[in-house]
Coordinates of C-alpha atoms and ligand atoms in Angstrom, one line a residue:
M1 CA 0.0 0.0 0.0
S2 CA 1.3 3.5 -0.7
G3 CA 1.6 6.3 1.8
K4 CA 2.3 6.2 5.5
T5 CA 0.5 4.5 8.3
V6 CA -0.2 5.6 11.9
H7 CA -1.5 3.0 14.2
V8 CA -3.8 3.9 17.0
E9 CA -3.4 1.3 19.8
L10 CA -6.6 1.0 21.8
A11 CA -6.7 -2.8 22.5
E12 CA -9.7 -4.3 20.7
R13 CA -10.6 -0.8 19.3
S14 CA -7.2 -0.3 17.6
Y15 CA -7.0 0.8 14.0
D16 CA -4.7 2.2 11.3
I17 CA -4.7 5.6 9.7
R18 CA -3.3 5.6 6.2
I19 CA -2.0 8.9 4.8
G20 CA -1.1 9.3 1.2
S21 CA -2.1 10.3 -2.3
D22 CA -4.6 8.4 -4.5
L23 CA -5.8 6.3 -1.6
L24 CA -9.3 6.2 -3.1
A25 CA -8.0 4.0 -5.8
E26 CA -6.8 1.5 -3.2
A27 CA -9.9 1.8 -1.0
G28 CA -11.3 -1.6 -2.0
A29 CA -8.1 -3.4 -1.2
E30 CA -7.8 -1.6 2.1
I31 CA -11.3 -2.3 3.2
A32 CA -11.6 -5.9 1.9
P33 CA -10.0 -7.5 5.0
L34 CA -12.7 -5.8 7.2
L35 CA -15.6 -7.1 5.2
A36 CA -17.8 -10.1 6.1
R37 CA -19.5 -9.9 2.7
P38 CA -18.8 -7.8 -0.4
R39 CA -21.2 -4.9 0.5
V40 CA -20.7 -1.4 1.9
A41 CA -22.9 1.6 2.7
V42 CA -21.4 5.0 1.9
I43 CA -22.7 8.1 3.6
T44 CA -21.5 11.3 1.9
D45 CA -22.8 14.8 1.0
E46 CA -23.9 16.0 -2.4
S47 CA -20.9 18.2 -3.0
V48 CA -18.4 15.5 -2.2
A49 CA -20.4 13.0 -4.2
R50 CA -20.3 15.3 -7.3
L51 CA -16.5 15.7 -7.1
H52 CA -15.2 12.4 -5.8
L53 CA -17.8 9.6 -5.7
P54 CA -16.9 8.2 -9.1
A55 CA -13.3 7.8 -8.0
L56 CA -14.3 6.1 -4.7
K57 CA -16.7 3.8 -6.6
A58 CA -13.9 2.9 -9.0
G59 CA -11.7 2.1 -6.0
L60 CA -14.5 -0.1 -4.5
A61 CA -15.0 -2.0 -7.8
G62 CA -16.3 -5.5 -7.2
L63 CA -18.2 -4.5 -4.1
D64 CA -21.9 -3.8 -3.9
V65 CA -21.9 -0.1 -2.9
A66 CA -25.1 1.7 -1.6
V67 CA -24.8 5.5 -1.4
L68 CA -26.7 8.1 0.7
A69 CA -25.8 11.7 -0.3
L70 CA -27.0 14.2 2.3
P71 CA -27.2 18.0 1.9
P72 CA -23.8 19.7 2.6
G73 CA -23.4 22.0 5.6
E74 CA -23.5 22.1 9.4
G75 CA -27.4 22.0 9.3
T76 CA -27.2 18.3 8.3
K77 CA -25.6 17.4 11.7
G78 CA -28.9 17.1 13.6
W79 CA -31.7 14.7 14.5
P80 CA -33.6 14.8 11.2
E81 CA -30.7 13.8 9.0
L82 CA -29.5 11.3 11.6
A83 CA -32.9 9.7 11.7
R84 CA -33.0 9.6 7.9
T85 CA -29.5 8.0 7.8
V86 CA -30.3 5.3 10.3
D87 CA -33.6 4.5 8.6
W88 CA -31.8 4.3 5.2
L89 CA -29.1 2.0 6.7
L90 CA -31.9 -0.3 8.0
E91 CA -33.7 -0.2 4.6
Q92 CA -30.4 -1.2 3.0
K93 CA -30.3 -4.1 5.5
I94 CA -26.9 -3.1 6.8
E95 CA -26.1 -5.8 9.4
R96 CA -24.0 -5.9 12.5
R97 CA -21.0 -7.3 10.7
D98 CA -21.2 -4.9 7.7
L99 CA -19.3 -1.7 7.2
I100 CA -20.3 1.9 6.8
I101 CA -18.0 4.4 5.0
A102 CA -18.1 8.1 6.1
F103 CA -16.9 10.0 3.0
G104 CA -16.8 13.7 3.6
G105 CA -15.7 16.4 6.0
G106 CA -16.3 16.8 9.7
V107 CA -20.1 16.9 9.4
I108 CA -20.4 13.6 7.5
G109 CA -17.8 11.9 9.7
D110 CA -19.5 12.9 12.9
L111 CA -23.0 12.1 11.7
A112 CA -22.2 8.8 9.9
G113 CA -19.9 7.7 12.8
F114 CA -22.8 8.4 15.3
A115 CA -25.2 6.5 13.1
A116 CA -22.8 3.6 13.0
A117 CA -22.5 3.8 16.8
I118 CA -26.2 3.4 17.4
L119 CA -27.3 1.2 14.5
R120 CA -27.9 -2.3 15.9
R121 CA -25.9 -1.2 19.0
G122 CA -22.8 -0.6 16.9
V123 CA -21.6 -1.3 13.4
R124 CA -18.0 -0.7 12.3
F125 CA -17.2 2.3 10.1
V126 CA -14.3 3.6 8.0
Q127 CA -13.5 7.3 7.8
I128 CA -12.5 8.7 4.4
P129 CA -12.1 12.4 5.3
T130 CA -12.1 14.9 2.4
T131 CA -11.2 18.1 4.1
L132 CA -8.0 19.1 5.9
L133 CA -9.9 19.7 9.1
A134 CA -11.4 16.2 9.0
Q135 CA -8.1 14.6 8.0
V136 CA -6.1 16.1 10.9
D137 CA -8.8 16.2 13.6
S138 CA -12.3 15.0 13.4
S139 CA -11.8 11.6 11.6
V140 CA -9.3 10.4 14.3
G141 CA -10.2 9.6 17.8
G142 CA -13.7 8.3 17.7
K143 CA -15.7 11.4 18.7
T144 CA -19.0 11.1 16.9
G145 CA -22.3 13.0 17.2
I146 CA -24.7 15.7 16.2
N147 CA -25.7 19.2 17.3
S148 CA -28.7 20.1 19.5
G149 CA -30.6 23.4 19.8
H150 CA -28.7 23.7 23.1
G151 CA -25.3 23.6 21.4
K152 CA -22.8 21.9 19.1
N153 CA -21.8 18.3 19.6
L154 CA -24.0 17.8 22.7
I155 CA -25.4 14.4 21.5
G156 CA -23.0 11.7 20.6
A157 CA -20.8 8.7 21.5
F158 CA -17.2 7.6 21.4
H159 CA -17.1 5.1 18.5
Q160 CA -13.6 4.5 17.0
P161 CA -13.4 3.9 13.3
A162 CA -12.1 0.6 12.0
L163 CA -9.8 2.4 9.5
V164 CA -9.1 5.9 8.3
L165 CA -7.9 6.7 4.8
A166 CA -6.6 10.3 4.5
D167 CA -6.0 11.0 0.9
V168 CA -4.2 14.3 0.5
A169 CA -4.9 14.4 -3.2
L170 CA -8.6 15.2 -2.2
L171 CA -7.4 18.5 -0.7
D172 CA -6.6 19.8 -4.2
S173 CA -10.3 20.5 -4.7
L174 CA -10.8 22.3 -1.4
P175 CA -11.5 26.1 -1.7
E176 CA -8.5 28.1 -0.3
R177 CA -10.6 29.4 2.6
D178 CA -11.5 25.8 3.7
F179 CA -7.9 24.7 3.4
L180 CA -6.7 27.6 5.5
A181 CA -9.5 26.9 8.1
G182 CA -8.3 23.3 8.4
Y183 CA -4.8 24.7 8.7
G184 CA -5.8 26.3 12.0
E185 CA -6.1 22.8 13.5
V186 CA -2.7 21.8 12.0
M187 CA -1.0 24.8 13.6
K188 CA -2.8 23.9 16.8
Y189 CA -0.8 20.6 17.0
G190 CA 2.6 22.5 16.8
L191 CA 1.5 25.0 19.4
L192 CA 0.0 22.5 21.8
G193 CA 2.9 20.0 21.9
D194 CA 5.7 20.2 19.3
Q195 CA 7.8 23.3 18.9
V196 CA 9.9 21.7 16.2
F197 CA 6.7 21.0 14.1
F198 CA 5.6 24.6 14.6
E199 CA 9.0 25.8 13.4
W200 CA 8.6 23.5 10.4
L201 CA 5.3 25.1 9.7
E202 CA 6.7 28.6 10.0
A203 CA 9.3 27.6 7.3
N204 CA 7.0 25.5 5.0
G205 CA 3.4 26.6 5.7
P206 CA 3.1 29.0 2.8
A207 CA 4.4 26.4 0.3
L208 CA 2.1 23.8 1.7
A209 CA -0.8 26.2 1.3
R210 CA 0.1 26.7 -2.3
G211 CA -0.3 23.0 -2.9
D212 CA 2.9 21.1 -2.3
R213 CA 1.6 17.5 -1.9
A214 CA 4.7 16.1 -0.1
M215 CA 4.5 18.9 2.5
R216 CA 0.8 18.5 2.9
Q217 CA 1.3 14.8 3.5
Y218 CA 3.9 15.5 6.2
A219 CA 1.7 18.1 7.9
V220 CA -1.2 15.6 8.0
L221 CA 1.0 12.8 9.1
R222 CA 2.6 14.8 12.0
S223 CA -0.8 16.1 13.1
V224 CA -2.3 12.6 13.1
E225 CA 0.6 11.1 14.9
M226 CA 0.2 13.6 17.7
K227 CA -3.6 13.1 17.9
A228 CA -3.2 9.3 17.8
G229 CA -0.7 9.5 20.7
I230 CA -3.0 11.7 22.8
V231 CA -6.1 9.5 22.1
E232 CA -4.1 6.3 23.0
R233 CA -3.2 7.9 26.4
D234 CA -6.6 9.5 27.1
E235 CA -9.4 8.1 24.8
T236 CA -12.3 9.6 26.7
E237 CA -10.8 13.0 27.6
Q238 CA -10.2 12.5 31.3
G239 CA -7.1 14.6 31.1
E240 CA -4.5 15.2 28.3
R241 CA -7.0 15.0 25.5
A242 CA -8.4 18.3 26.6
L243 CA -5.2 19.9 25.2
L244 CA -6.7 19.3 21.7
N245 CA -9.1 22.1 22.7
L246 CA -6.4 24.8 22.5
G247 CA -8.1 27.9 21.2
H248 CA -11.6 26.3 21.4
T249 CA -13.0 28.2 24.4
F250 CA -12.5 31.5 22.5
C251 CA -13.6 29.8 19.2
H252 CA -16.9 28.5 20.6
A253 CA -17.9 31.9 21.9
L254 CA -17.0 33.5 18.5
E255 CA -18.9 30.8 16.6
K256 CA -22.0 31.4 18.8
A257 CA -21.6 35.2 18.4
T258 CA -21.5 34.8 14.6
G259 CA -24.4 32.3 14.5
Y260 CA -22.3 29.4 13.3
S261 CA -22.4 31.2 9.9
A262 CA -20.0 31.6 7.0
R263 CA -18.7 34.7 8.8
L264 CA -16.4 32.4 10.8
L265 CA -15.5 28.8 9.9
H266 CA -14.6 26.5 12.8
G267 CA -10.9 26.3 11.9
E268 CA -10.7 30.1 11.5
G269 CA -12.1 30.4 15.0
V270 CA -9.6 27.9 16.3
A271 CA -6.7 29.9 14.7
I272 CA -7.9 33.2 16.2
G273 CA -8.6 31.4 19.5
C274 CA -5.0 30.0 19.6
A275 CA -3.6 33.5 19.2
L276 CA -6.0 34.7 22.0
A277 CA -5.0 31.8 24.2
F278 CA -1.3 32.9 23.9
D279 CA -2.4 36.5 24.7
L280 CA -4.1 35.2 27.8
S281 CA -1.1 33.1 28.8
A282 CA 1.2 36.2 28.4
R283 CA -1.2 38.4 30.5
L284 CA -1.3 35.8 33.2
G285 CA 2.5 35.6 33.3
Y286 CA 2.7 32.0 32.0
C287 CA 4.6 32.8 28.8
S288 CA 6.7 35.5 27.3
Q289 CA 5.1 38.6 25.8
E290 CA 6.6 37.9 22.4
L291 CA 4.8 34.6 21.8
P292 CA 1.3 35.9 20.8
G293 CA 3.0 38.1 18.2
R294 CA 4.9 35.0 16.8
V295 CA 1.6 33.0 16.5
R296 CA -0.1 35.9 14.7
A297 CA 2.9 36.5 12.4
H298 CA 2.7 32.9 11.2
L299 CA -1.1 33.2 10.6
R300 CA -0.6 36.4 8.7
A301 CA 2.1 34.8 6.6
M302 CA -0.4 32.0 5.7
G303 CA -3.0 34.6 4.7
A304 CA -5.3 33.1 7.4
K305 CA -7.7 34.9 9.7
T306 CA -5.7 36.1 12.7
D307 CA -7.5 38.6 14.8
L308 CA -11.0 39.6 15.9
A309 CA -10.6 42.4 13.3
D310 CA -10.6 39.7 10.6
I311 CA -14.2 38.7 11.4
E312 CA -16.6 40.7 9.3
G313 CA -19.6 42.5 10.8
D314 CA -20.5 43.3 14.4
L315 CA -19.4 41.3 17.4
P316 CA -20.9 41.5 20.9
D317 CA -18.9 43.4 23.5
A318 CA -16.3 41.7 25.7
G319 CA -18.7 41.0 28.6
A320 CA -21.2 39.4 26.3
L321 CA -18.4 37.2 24.7
V322 CA -17.3 36.0 28.1
A323 CA -21.0 35.3 29.0
L324 CA -21.1 33.1 25.9
M325 CA -18.1 31.2 27.2
A326 CA -19.7 30.8 30.6
Q327 CA -22.5 28.8 28.9
D328 CA -19.8 26.3 27.7
K329 CA -19.9 22.8 29.3
K330 CA -16.3 23.3 30.5
V331 CA -17.2 26.0 33.1
V332 CA -16.4 25.0 36.7
D333 CA -18.0 27.2 39.5
G334 CA -18.3 30.2 37.2
R335 CA -14.6 30.1 36.4
L336 CA -13.5 29.4 32.9
R337 CA -11.3 26.5 31.6
F338 CA -8.7 27.3 29.0
I339 CA -5.7 25.6 27.5
L340 CA -2.8 27.9 28.2
A341 CA 0.9 27.9 27.3
H342 CA 4.2 28.2 29.0
D343 CA 5.9 28.1 25.5
I344 CA 5.2 27.0 22.0
G345 CA 4.7 23.3 22.3
D346 CA 4.2 23.4 26.0
T347 CA 0.6 23.8 27.1
F348 CA -1.6 22.9 30.1
V349 CA -5.2 22.9 31.2
A350 CA -6.0 25.9 33.4
E351 CA -9.3 25.1 35.2
K352 CA -10.1 28.3 37.0
V353 CA -9.2 31.4 34.9
D354 CA -10.6 34.7 36.3
P355 CA -13.2 35.9 33.8
A356 CA -12.2 39.6 34.6
V357 CA -8.8 38.9 32.9
V358 CA -10.5 37.4 29.9
T359 CA -12.9 40.3 29.6
A360 CA -10.0 42.9 29.8
L361 CA -8.2 41.0 27.0
L362 CA -11.2 40.9 24.7
R363 CA -12.0 44.5 25.4
D364 CA -8.5 45.5 24.2
E365 CA -8.7 43.2 21.2
L366 CA -12.1 44.5 20.2
A367 CA -10.8 48.1 20.5
R368 CA -8.3 47.3 17.7
R369 CA -11.1 46.4 15.3
Ligands
LIG1 N1 -11.4 17.5 18.4 C1 -11.0 17.3 19.7 C2 -10.9 15.9 20.1 O1 -11.0 15.0 19.2 O2 -10.7 15.6 21.2

């Protein structure tokens, strides 16, 4: 098989992640050892189906392939489309030992993974992520689920995939904005635990964004290696896995403030949130004053959203943004939980950050808009 393999060791839930180019062509050979009979159910969205389904079907030649293409977009990640998916899988007579393929970005991976988790009390599934964000984050680690009116990802289950095929050739068709949004999660790995990787990104990020396949493959590989290691040590987020939420407390408040709209993509919120997390770390005396500027300089060099000023339209004031954070499930006794940094690549969970410090930081940042 071509490409690189990262193994996720989780006893009977262990699996491989393959990272390479043109893995769709090899999908049938990769998946064959997992099949009890020559039949798979593919869950995808209409945009991915238009662009890439013929190549996947060619790769799965010889198998009976049933396809459900859902509407693209975050709105799909709710009860109605989940119910539709599970009913369709039952109609297709997908059995306990069959295999479901999630073929798409984070929305499809999360929804199809959750459908697999609850169908007949658990059917195996394969992730074939088609966005950078899904390749480096959401397809790995077994978090599956849907959104509720009460918030994002509030309904779900841990259900590890049986295999992940991350084909970086698929990234060629991503719009630049989506690629850069996914890059927010790539940068996050360097910041949260690998200074050398962050330095590599500083040197090579712009070439990678322009389309260099070998560099993209390395960036996905290193991100996935880091995530796999963290998931092996802390599958259900009792401790270390929380570091993967670097930038996310700010991000979630900004996503709520912008109505989960195209004004701010998740990965853009993560990138801005990472810069703010370094600001907060510097204000609280945990890291040097230069580091937030270094994170921002890298994001600017990438042409990525960097500051609150890069979010179009009005934002709530600092107090209202902190109030949005306080609704987060990570709040403990009215104090906020953040991932903070001692240095690039050296982060920790801070359970009880004083909201007044966060409000002051956001007030200063909003004044620069
Ligand atoms: N995306 C964060 C995690 O998988 O834990």
